[in-house]
Amino acid sequence: MIQKFFKLQIETNGLRLYEISDKIINWIKLSKFKNGILNISIQHTSASLIAQENADLDVQTDLINYFDKLVPMNSDLYIHTAEGKDDMPAHIKSALTNNQISLSIKENKLLLGTWQGIYLFEHRINQQNRIVVLHYLGD
Amino acid sequence: MIQKFFKLQIETNGLRLYEISDKIINWIKLSKFKNGILNISIQHTSASLIAQENADLDVQTDLINYFDKLVPMNSDLYIHTAEGKDDMPAHIKSALTNNQISLSIKENKLLLGTWQGIYLFEHRINQQNRIVVLHYLGD
Amino acid sequence: MIQKFFKLQIETNGLRLYEISDKIINWIKLSKFKNGILNISIQHTSASLIAQENADLDVQTDLINYFDKLVPMNSDLYIHTAEGKDDMPAHIKSALTNNQISLSIKENKLLLGTWQGIYLFEHRINQQNRIVVLHYLGD
């Protein structure tokens, strides 16, 4: 059994999706992993991880707009407002999506569908430094 | 350490939940797995995986109706409309649920709750061929 | 390869978040795990698991209020009503969040972000006994 960890540092500059598939796939290739599980976790509660379509960029625009409408920034509902109007919506969007994804690696290949990419979904409007932990466990 | 992969092919014919628990449990039994992690991932971004109640079928009807109302097909919000009115809502429903679930196996038994079943949640209205990857890692 | 299982029993008394981070971290320390994956799964479909901010308690209040508004108890939409007005909303909230989280352990330390805590999110209003399965696989 082999285990390996890697900290992916992603600098974000605004509320949108950032594709991280290539960074993950490069690390898998360089590390020459055979078969195993890759656990990907984001160390924050105001950004999340999602697998989404990587073909038409309009899908990302629609996703962002939908979530902005579903979880509005200017709402009387929130009492946690000290960190900015985008902070509480960011926590809620994080709860509605995922902090963590486990993916399978077979013969050094990440088992994603043809149209699937892995994205960091940034929910804050200002610049942020995000840490995503990659953890491989396999042979 | 033992690893084994299996591609589950599910043909769907419309927007609803399809239980896949039995197919998963049969594969576990046939493979005589002892203790380990089963990573289940769907290779699509317009269908998802959820663990839900397997007792009263009305729960599934209510889930489908709720998600249809939360993510309406006819909305001016979407610009990604070329693949049909159900395509963008399918991507959003996928983001709101899960592409992947990791379950524990103990002494050849999948550790699900009494009322839990694993379902493929199809979000497209036309017939689709879906691939769900099962990946066991254990002893 | 080492594997170990532990059943966490959580008695809840109402719809809110219950932090379980300390219980998980204590088990990791006592068990002297080195590096591995911790699979955490809840054996129910009317409560869920989320990683959320552990600093300002107002975040939890806002989360609860948001989900109550997004998935109202008194809705004509539901036909599954025999188990109480909070039951179907509980299943939906469970689908919108997570039944399962996989976390990484490195040198006996759970890799959570500074502000991240792990919570059981109870969606039922009456007292419940919840079972959360911890499953470690590593070296």
Short mmCIF file of N, CA and C in Angstrom, two decimals, chain A residues 30-88:
data_model
loop_
_atom_site.label_atom_id
_atom_site.label_comp_id
_atom_site.label_asym_id
_atom_site.label_seq_id
_atom_site.Cartn_x
_atom_site.Cartn_y
_atom_site.Cartn_z
N LEU A 30 2.72 12.18 -12.80
CA LEU A 30 4.07 12.35 -12.25
C LEU A 30 4.36 11.33 -11.15
N SER A 31 3.35 11.02 -10.36
CA SER A 31 3.53 10.12 -9.22
C SER A 31 3.47 8.64 -9.62
N LYS A 32 3.07 8.41 -10.89
CA LYS A 32 2.99 7.04 -11.42
C LYS A 32 2.12 6.10 -10.59
N PHE A 33 1.00 6.63 -10.09
CA PHE A 33 0.07 5.81 -9.32
C PHE A 33 -0.56 4.76 -10.23
N LYS A 34 -0.78 3.56 -9.71
CA LYS A 34 -1.43 2.51 -10.49
C LYS A 34 -2.94 2.52 -10.24
N ASN A 35 -3.38 1.73 -9.25
CA ASN A 35 -4.80 1.68 -8.91
C ASN A 35 -4.99 2.19 -7.48
N GLY A 36 -6.00 3.02 -7.27
CA GLY A 36 -6.22 3.50 -5.91
C GLY A 36 -7.33 4.52 -5.83
N ILE A 37 -7.56 4.99 -4.62
CA ILE A 37 -8.56 6.02 -4.37
C ILE A 37 -7.86 7.35 -4.16
N LEU A 38 -8.39 8.39 -4.81
CA LEU A 38 -7.88 9.74 -4.60
C LEU A 38 -8.94 10.52 -3.84
N ASN A 39 -8.59 10.88 -2.60
CA ASN A 39 -9.52 11.69 -1.81
C ASN A 39 -9.14 13.16 -1.96
N ILE A 40 -10.10 13.96 -2.42
CA ILE A 40 -9.86 15.39 -2.65
C ILE A 40 -10.73 16.16 -1.68
N SER A 41 -10.12 16.98 -0.82
CA SER A 41 -10.93 17.73 0.15
C SER A 41 -10.48 19.18 0.20
N ILE A 42 -11.45 20.07 0.32
CA ILE A 42 -11.16 21.49 0.40
C ILE A 42 -11.24 21.91 1.87
N GLN A 43 -10.24 22.69 2.29
CA GLN A 43 -10.08 23.01 3.71
C GLN A 43 -10.81 24.30 4.10
N HIS A 44 -11.93 24.57 3.43
CA HIS A 44 -12.66 25.82 3.66
C HIS A 44 -14.17 25.54 3.66
N THR A 45 -14.93 26.47 4.21
CA THR A 45 -16.39 26.28 4.25
C THR A 45 -17.12 27.36 3.45
N SER A 46 -16.37 28.11 2.64
CA SER A 46 -17.00 29.12 1.79
C SER A 46 -16.58 28.96 0.32
N ALA A 47 -16.08 27.77 0.01
CA ALA A 47 -15.79 27.37 -1.37
C ALA A 47 -16.03 25.86 -1.40
N SER A 48 -16.30 25.31 -2.57
CA SER A 48 -16.57 23.87 -2.60
C SER A 48 -15.99 23.20 -3.83
N LEU A 49 -16.20 21.90 -3.92
CA LEU A 49 -15.68 21.09 -5.03
C LEU A 49 -16.85 20.46 -5.76
N ILE A 50 -16.89 20.58 -7.08
CA ILE A 50 -17.92 19.87 -7.83
C ILE A 50 -17.34 19.28 -9.12
N ALA A 51 -17.96 18.19 -9.55
CA ALA A 51 -17.67 17.62 -10.86
C ALA A 51 -18.75 18.15 -11.79
N GLN A 52 -18.35 18.81 -12.87
CA GLN A 52 -19.35 19.36 -13.78
C GLN A 52 -18.91 19.27 -15.24
N GLU A 53 -19.83 19.61 -16.11
CA GLU A 53 -19.54 19.55 -17.54
C GLU A 53 -18.38 20.47 -17.90
N ASN A 54 -17.46 19.96 -18.71
CA ASN A 54 -16.28 20.73 -19.12
C ASN A 54 -16.33 21.13 -20.60
N ALA A 55 -17.49 20.96 -21.24
CA ALA A 55 -17.57 21.23 -22.69
C ALA A 55 -18.02 22.67 -22.95
N ASP A 56 -19.24 22.99 -22.57
CA ASP A 56 -19.81 24.30 -22.86
C ASP A 56 -19.67 25.21 -21.64
N LEU A 57 -18.92 26.31 -21.79
CA LEU A 57 -18.70 27.24 -20.67
C LEU A 57 -20.00 27.87 -20.16
N ASP A 58 -21.04 27.90 -20.99
CA ASP A 58 -22.33 28.44 -20.57
C ASP A 58 -22.90 27.70 -19.37
N VAL A 59 -22.57 26.41 -19.26
CA VAL A 59 -23.05 25.63 -18.11
C VAL A 59 -22.55 26.25 -16.81
N GLN A 60 -21.29 26.69 -16.81
CA GLN A 60 -20.74 27.32 -15.61
C GLN A 60 -21.43 28.64 -15.28
N THR A 61 -21.69 29.42 -16.32
CA THR A 61 -22.40 30.69 -16.12
C THR A 61 -23.78 30.45 -15.52
N ASP A 62 -24.49 29.47 -16.08
CA ASP A 62 -25.83 29.16 -15.59
C ASP A 62 -25.80 28.64 -14.15
N LEU A 63 -24.80 27.83 -13.83
CA LEU A 63 -24.67 27.32 -12.47
C LEU A 63 -24.47 28.47 -11.48
N ILE A 64 -23.56 29.37 -11.82
CA ILE A 64 -23.27 30.52 -10.94
C ILE A 64 -24.53 31.35 -10.74
N ASN A 65 -25.22 31.67 -11.85
CA ASN A 65 -26.43 32.49 -11.75
C ASN A 65 -27.52 31.80 -10.95
N TYR A 66 -27.66 30.49 -11.16
CA TYR A 66 -28.68 29.76 -10.42
C TYR A 66 -28.42 29.82 -8.92
N PHE A 67 -27.19 29.51 -8.53
CA PHE A 67 -26.86 29.50 -7.10
C PHE A 67 -26.96 30.90 -6.48
N ASP A 68 -26.62 31.93 -7.27
CA ASP A 68 -26.77 33.31 -6.76
C ASP A 68 -28.23 33.65 -6.49
N LYS A 69 -29.10 33.11 -7.33
CA LYS A 69 -30.53 33.39 -7.16
C LYS A 69 -31.11 32.55 -6.01
N LEU A 70 -30.65 31.30 -5.92
CA LEU A 70 -31.15 30.40 -4.87
C LEU A 70 -30.72 30.86 -3.48
N VAL A 71 -29.52 31.42 -3.40
CA VAL A 71 -28.97 31.86 -2.11
C VAL A 71 -28.59 33.33 -2.23
N PRO A 72 -29.56 34.23 -2.15
CA PRO A 72 -29.30 35.65 -2.41
C PRO A 72 -28.39 36.29 -1.34
N MET A 73 -27.60 37.25 -1.78
CA MET A 73 -26.70 37.95 -0.85
C MET A 73 -27.44 38.92 0.05
N ASN A 74 -28.41 39.61 -0.51
CA ASN A 74 -29.11 40.60 0.31
C ASN A 74 -30.41 39.99 0.83
N SER A 75 -30.29 39.36 1.98
CA SER A 75 -31.46 38.72 2.56
C SER A 75 -31.56 39.09 4.03
N ASP A 76 -32.78 39.34 4.49
CA ASP A 76 -33.00 39.63 5.92
C ASP A 76 -32.84 38.38 6.76
N LEU A 77 -32.71 37.24 6.09
CA LEU A 77 -32.68 35.96 6.80
C LEU A 77 -31.42 35.78 7.64
N TYR A 78 -30.30 36.37 7.21
CA TYR A 78 -29.01 36.09 7.85
C TYR A 78 -28.71 37.01 9.03
N ILE A 79 -28.17 36.42 10.10
CA ILE A 79 -27.66 37.23 11.23
C ILE A 79 -26.12 37.26 11.21
N HIS A 80 -25.50 36.28 10.53
CA HIS A 80 -24.03 36.26 10.40
C HIS A 80 -23.66 37.14 9.20
N THR A 81 -23.46 38.44 9.44
CA THR A 81 -23.23 39.38 8.34
C THR A 81 -21.92 40.15 8.48
N ALA A 82 -21.21 39.94 9.59
CA ALA A 82 -20.01 40.73 9.90
C ALA A 82 -18.89 40.55 8.88
N GLU A 83 -18.85 39.38 8.22
CA GLU A 83 -17.74 39.11 7.28
C GLU A 83 -18.08 39.45 5.83
N GLY A 84 -19.17 40.21 5.65
CA GLY A 84 -19.54 40.61 4.29
C GLY A 84 -20.81 39.93 3.82
N LYS A 85 -21.49 40.58 2.89
CA LYS A 85 -22.79 40.08 2.40
C LYS A 85 -22.67 38.75 1.66
N ASP A 86 -21.45 38.42 1.19
CA ASP A 86 -21.26 37.18 0.44
C ASP A 86 -20.85 36.01 1.33
N ASP A 87 -20.59 36.26 2.62
CA ASP A 87 -20.02 35.19 3.46
C ASP A 87 -21.04 34.12 3.84
N MET A 88 -22.20 34.53 4.36
CA MET A 88 -23.21 33.53 4.75
C MET A 88 -23.73 32.78 3.52
#
